[in-house]
Coordinates of C-alpha atoms in Angstrom, one line a residue:
X1 CA -234.1 -68.5 50.2
X2 CA -233.9 -72.2 50.8
X3 CA -236.3 -72.0 53.8
X4 CA -238.9 -70.2 51.6
X5 CA -238.9 -73.2 49.3
X6 CA -239.9 -75.7 52.0
X7 CA -243.7 -75.0 51.7
X8 CA -243.5 -75.6 48.0
X9 CA -241.5 -78.8 48.5
X10 CA -244.0 -80.1 51.1
X11 CA -246.9 -79.3 48.8
X12 CA -245.1 -81.2 45.9
X13 CA -244.4 -84.1 48.2
X14 CA -248.1 -84.4 49.4
X15 CA -249.5 -83.7 46.0
X16 CA -247.2 -86.2 44.3
X17 CA -247.9 -89.0 46.7
X18 CA -251.7 -88.5 46.6
X19 CA -251.6 -88.3 42.8
X20 CA -249.4 -91.4 42.6
X21 CA -251.9 -93.5 44.7
X22 CA -254.8 -92.1 42.6
X23 CA -253.1 -92.9 39.3
X24 CA -252.3 -96.5 40.4
X25 CA -256.0 -96.9 41.3
X26 CA -257.0 -95.8 37.8
X27 CA -254.8 -98.6 36.4
X28 CA -256.5 -101.0 38.6
X29 CA -260.0 -99.9 37.4
X30 CA -258.9 -100.1 33.8
X31 CA -258.3 -103.8 34.1
X32 CA -255.5 -103.7 31.5
X33 CA -252.5 -104.3 33.7
X34 CA -250.6 -102.7 36.5
X35 CA -247.1 -101.3 37.2
X36 CA -244.7 -103.9 38.5
X37 CA -245.0 -103.5 42.3
X38 CA -248.8 -103.2 42.1
X39 CA -248.9 -106.5 40.3
X40 CA -247.5 -107.9 43.6
X41 CA -249.7 -105.7 45.7
X42 CA -252.8 -106.8 43.9
X43 CA -251.8 -110.5 44.1
X44 CA -251.3 -110.2 47.9
X45 CA -254.6 -108.4 48.2
X46 CA -256.4 -111.2 46.5
X47 CA -254.6 -113.8 48.7
X48 CA -255.2 -112.0 52.0
X49 CA -258.5 -110.3 51.5
X50 CA -257.0 -107.0 52.5
X51 CA -257.6 -103.9 50.3
X52 CA -254.8 -103.2 47.9
X53 CA -254.1 -99.9 49.6
X54 CA -253.6 -101.6 52.9
X55 CA -251.2 -104.1 51.3
X56 CA -249.3 -101.2 49.8
X57 CA -248.9 -99.6 53.2
X58 CA -248.0 -102.9 55.1
X59 CA -245.5 -104.0 52.5
X60 CA -244.0 -100.6 52.3
X61 CA -243.4 -100.7 56.1
X62 CA -242.0 -104.2 55.8
X63 CA -239.6 -103.2 53.1
X64 CA -238.6 -100.2 55.2
X65 CA -237.4 -102.6 57.9
X66 CA -235.0 -104.1 55.4
X67 CA -233.3 -100.8 55.3
X68 CA -231.8 -101.4 58.8
X69 CA -229.2 -104.0 57.8
X70 CA -228.6 -102.0 54.6
X71 CA -227.9 -98.9 56.7
X72 CA -230.3 -96.8 54.6
X73 CA -231.6 -93.6 56.2
X74 CA -235.2 -92.7 55.6
X75 CA -236.4 -89.2 55.0
X76 CA -239.7 -87.4 55.4
X77 CA -240.7 -88.5 51.9
X78 CA -239.9 -92.1 52.8
X79 CA -242.3 -92.2 55.7
X80 CA -244.9 -90.2 53.9
X81 CA -244.7 -92.7 51.0
X82 CA -245.6 -95.5 53.3
X83 CA -248.5 -93.6 54.9
X84 CA -250.1 -91.7 52.0
X85 CA -249.9 -93.8 48.7
X86 CA -252.0 -96.7 50.0
X87 CA -254.6 -94.5 51.5
X88 CA -254.9 -92.4 48.3
X89 CA -255.2 -95.6 46.3
X90 CA -258.0 -97.0 48.4
X91 CA -259.8 -93.7 48.4
X92 CA -259.7 -93.4 44.6
X93 CA -260.9 -97.0 44.2
X94 CA -263.8 -96.2 46.5
X95 CA -264.8 -93.2 44.3
X96 CA -264.0 -94.6 40.8
X97 CA -265.9 -97.6 39.5
X98 CA -264.6 -100.3 37.2
X99 CA -264.5 -99.3 33.5
X100 CA -266.7 -101.1 31.0
X101 CA -266.0 -101.2 27.3
X102 CA -262.6 -100.8 25.5
X103 CA -262.7 -97.0 25.2
X104 CA -263.4 -96.4 28.9
X105 CA -260.8 -98.9 29.9
X106 CA -258.2 -97.5 27.5
X107 CA -258.9 -94.0 28.7
X108 CA -258.4 -95.0 32.4
X109 CA -255.2 -96.8 31.5
X110 CA -253.7 -93.8 29.6
X111 CA -254.8 -91.4 32.3
X112 CA -253.3 -93.6 35.0
X113 CA -249.9 -93.9 33.3
X114 CA -249.7 -90.1 32.5
X115 CA -250.7 -89.1 36.0
X116 CA -248.3 -91.6 37.5
X117 CA -245.4 -90.0 35.5
X118 CA -246.4 -86.5 36.7
X119 CA -246.8 -87.7 40.3
X120 CA -243.4 -89.3 40.3
X121 CA -241.7 -86.2 39.1
X122 CA -243.6 -84.1 41.7
X123 CA -242.5 -86.4 44.5
X124 CA -238.8 -86.8 43.4
X125 CA -238.4 -83.1 42.8
X126 CA -239.5 -82.3 46.3
X127 CA -236.2 -84.0 47.5
X128 CA -237.4 -85.5 50.8
X129 CA -236.0 -89.0 50.3
X130 CA -236.7 -92.1 48.3
X131 CA -239.6 -94.4 48.7
X132 CA -239.0 -97.7 50.7
X133 CA -238.9 -99.9 47.7
X134 CA -236.3 -97.8 45.9
X135 CA -234.3 -97.4 49.0
X136 CA -234.1 -101.2 49.1
X137 CA -232.8 -101.0 45.5
X138 CA -230.1 -98.4 46.2
X139 CA -229.1 -100.1 49.4
X140 CA -228.6 -103.4 47.6
X141 CA -226.6 -101.6 45.0
X142 CA -224.3 -100.1 47.6
X143 CA -224.0 -103.4 49.5
X144 CA -223.3 -105.7 46.4
X145 CA -221.5 -103.3 44.1
X146 CA -223.9 -104.4 41.3
X147 CA -225.4 -101.8 39.0
X148 CA -228.6 -100.0 39.9
X149 CA -230.0 -101.2 36.6
X150 CA -229.3 -104.9 37.4
X151 CA -230.6 -104.6 40.9
X152 CA -233.8 -102.9 39.8
X153 CA -234.4 -105.4 37.0
X154 CA -233.9 -108.4 39.4
X155 CA -236.3 -106.8 42.0
X156 CA -239.0 -105.9 39.5
X157 CA -238.9 -109.3 37.7
X158 CA -239.2 -111.0 41.0
X159 CA -242.1 -108.9 42.2
X160 CA -243.9 -109.1 38.8
X161 CA -243.5 -112.9 38.7
X162 CA -244.6 -113.4 42.3
X163 CA -247.5 -111.0 41.9
X164 CA -248.7 -112.8 38.7
X165 CA -248.6 -116.2 40.4
X166 CA -250.7 -114.7 43.2
X167 CA -253.3 -113.4 40.7
X168 CA -252.0 -109.9 40.0
X169 CA -252.9 -108.3 36.7
X170 CA -250.4 -108.2 33.8
X171 CA -251.5 -106.7 30.5
X172 CA -250.9 -104.1 27.9
X173 CA -250.9 -101.5 30.6
X174 CA -247.9 -103.1 32.2
X175 CA -246.0 -103.0 28.9
X176 CA -247.1 -99.5 28.1
X177 CA -246.1 -98.3 31.6
X178 CA -242.6 -99.8 31.2
X179 CA -242.1 -98.1 27.8
X180 CA -243.4 -94.6 28.7
X181 CA -242.8 -94.0 32.4
X182 CA -239.1 -92.9 31.9
X183 CA -239.8 -90.1 29.4
X184 CA -242.9 -89.0 31.4
X185 CA -240.9 -88.8 34.7
X186 CA -238.1 -86.9 33.0
X187 CA -240.5 -84.3 31.6
X188 CA -242.3 -84.0 35.0
X189 CA -238.9 -83.5 36.8
X190 CA -238.1 -80.6 34.5
X191 CA -241.5 -79.1 35.0
X192 CA -241.5 -79.3 38.8
X193 CA -237.8 -79.0 39.7
X194 CA -237.1 -76.8 42.8
X195 CA -233.9 -74.9 42.0
X196 CA -231.0 -75.7 44.4
X197 CA -227.6 -75.2 42.9
X198 CA -225.6 -76.6 45.9
X199 CA -227.3 -79.9 46.6
X200 CA -226.9 -83.3 45.0
X201 CA -229.8 -85.6 45.1
X202 CA -229.6 -89.3 45.9
X203 CA -231.4 -91.8 43.8
X204 CA -235.1 -91.1 44.5
X205 CA -238.3 -92.6 43.2
X206 CA -241.9 -93.3 44.1
X207 CA -243.5 -96.7 44.1
X208 CA -242.1 -98.9 41.3
X209 CA -240.7 -96.2 38.8
X210 CA -237.0 -95.6 39.1
X211 CA -234.9 -92.5 38.5
X212 CA -231.3 -92.0 39.4
X213 CA -230.6 -88.4 39.9
X214 CA -227.3 -86.6 39.9
X215 CA -227.3 -82.9 40.8
X216 CA -230.6 -81.2 40.4
X217 CA -233.7 -83.0 39.5
X218 CA -233.4 -81.6 36.0
X219 CA -230.3 -83.8 35.4
X220 CA -231.8 -87.2 35.5
X221 CA -230.3 -90.5 34.2
X222 CA -233.1 -92.9 33.4
X223 CA -232.4 -96.6 33.3
X224 CA -232.3 -98.1 29.9

């Protein structure tokens, strides 16, 4: 029975990662603020001249190297996260022009946030391993003994502040993302959960949104 679920899980993994990259691109095009890690990615993109998708990929690979001293073990989803999200983001930015006017920009912002929540639930529920940035968080949690909530807060404050200083976009979209992504991900996890009564999931997330899962993806503790 478990083997027959693998194609569905692989499809969820691929779909979730592509949709995550696309949703992040919509937030870029809205011009109303990005999710925390993409504030840093955009700032580095402006500093280096590389596309934001390439920065996402390069930084994801660099963060993955930090797993070595933390003794974190990557999964298929971890590697796919590095390879797929940045490419999907650049592809969507190529296809979708900047929004002009408050209605169009607001529509792109809302669509980006909602799709990001759905994408995160798809990816986590596939249970193929955490993304590199969240593996860094859980590795530091295990190494230091500090709470996941504290480690996540320190990391995200650091990347937002650095990204803002480098020219990344903060705005109403950043605040709205922070307030709504938890409930959106929780709903998405319930919609896309792949039943598995015997397996306990480790903390898994995509990109900058964090979920700590215990048991099945339907039993999710979101940070407050």
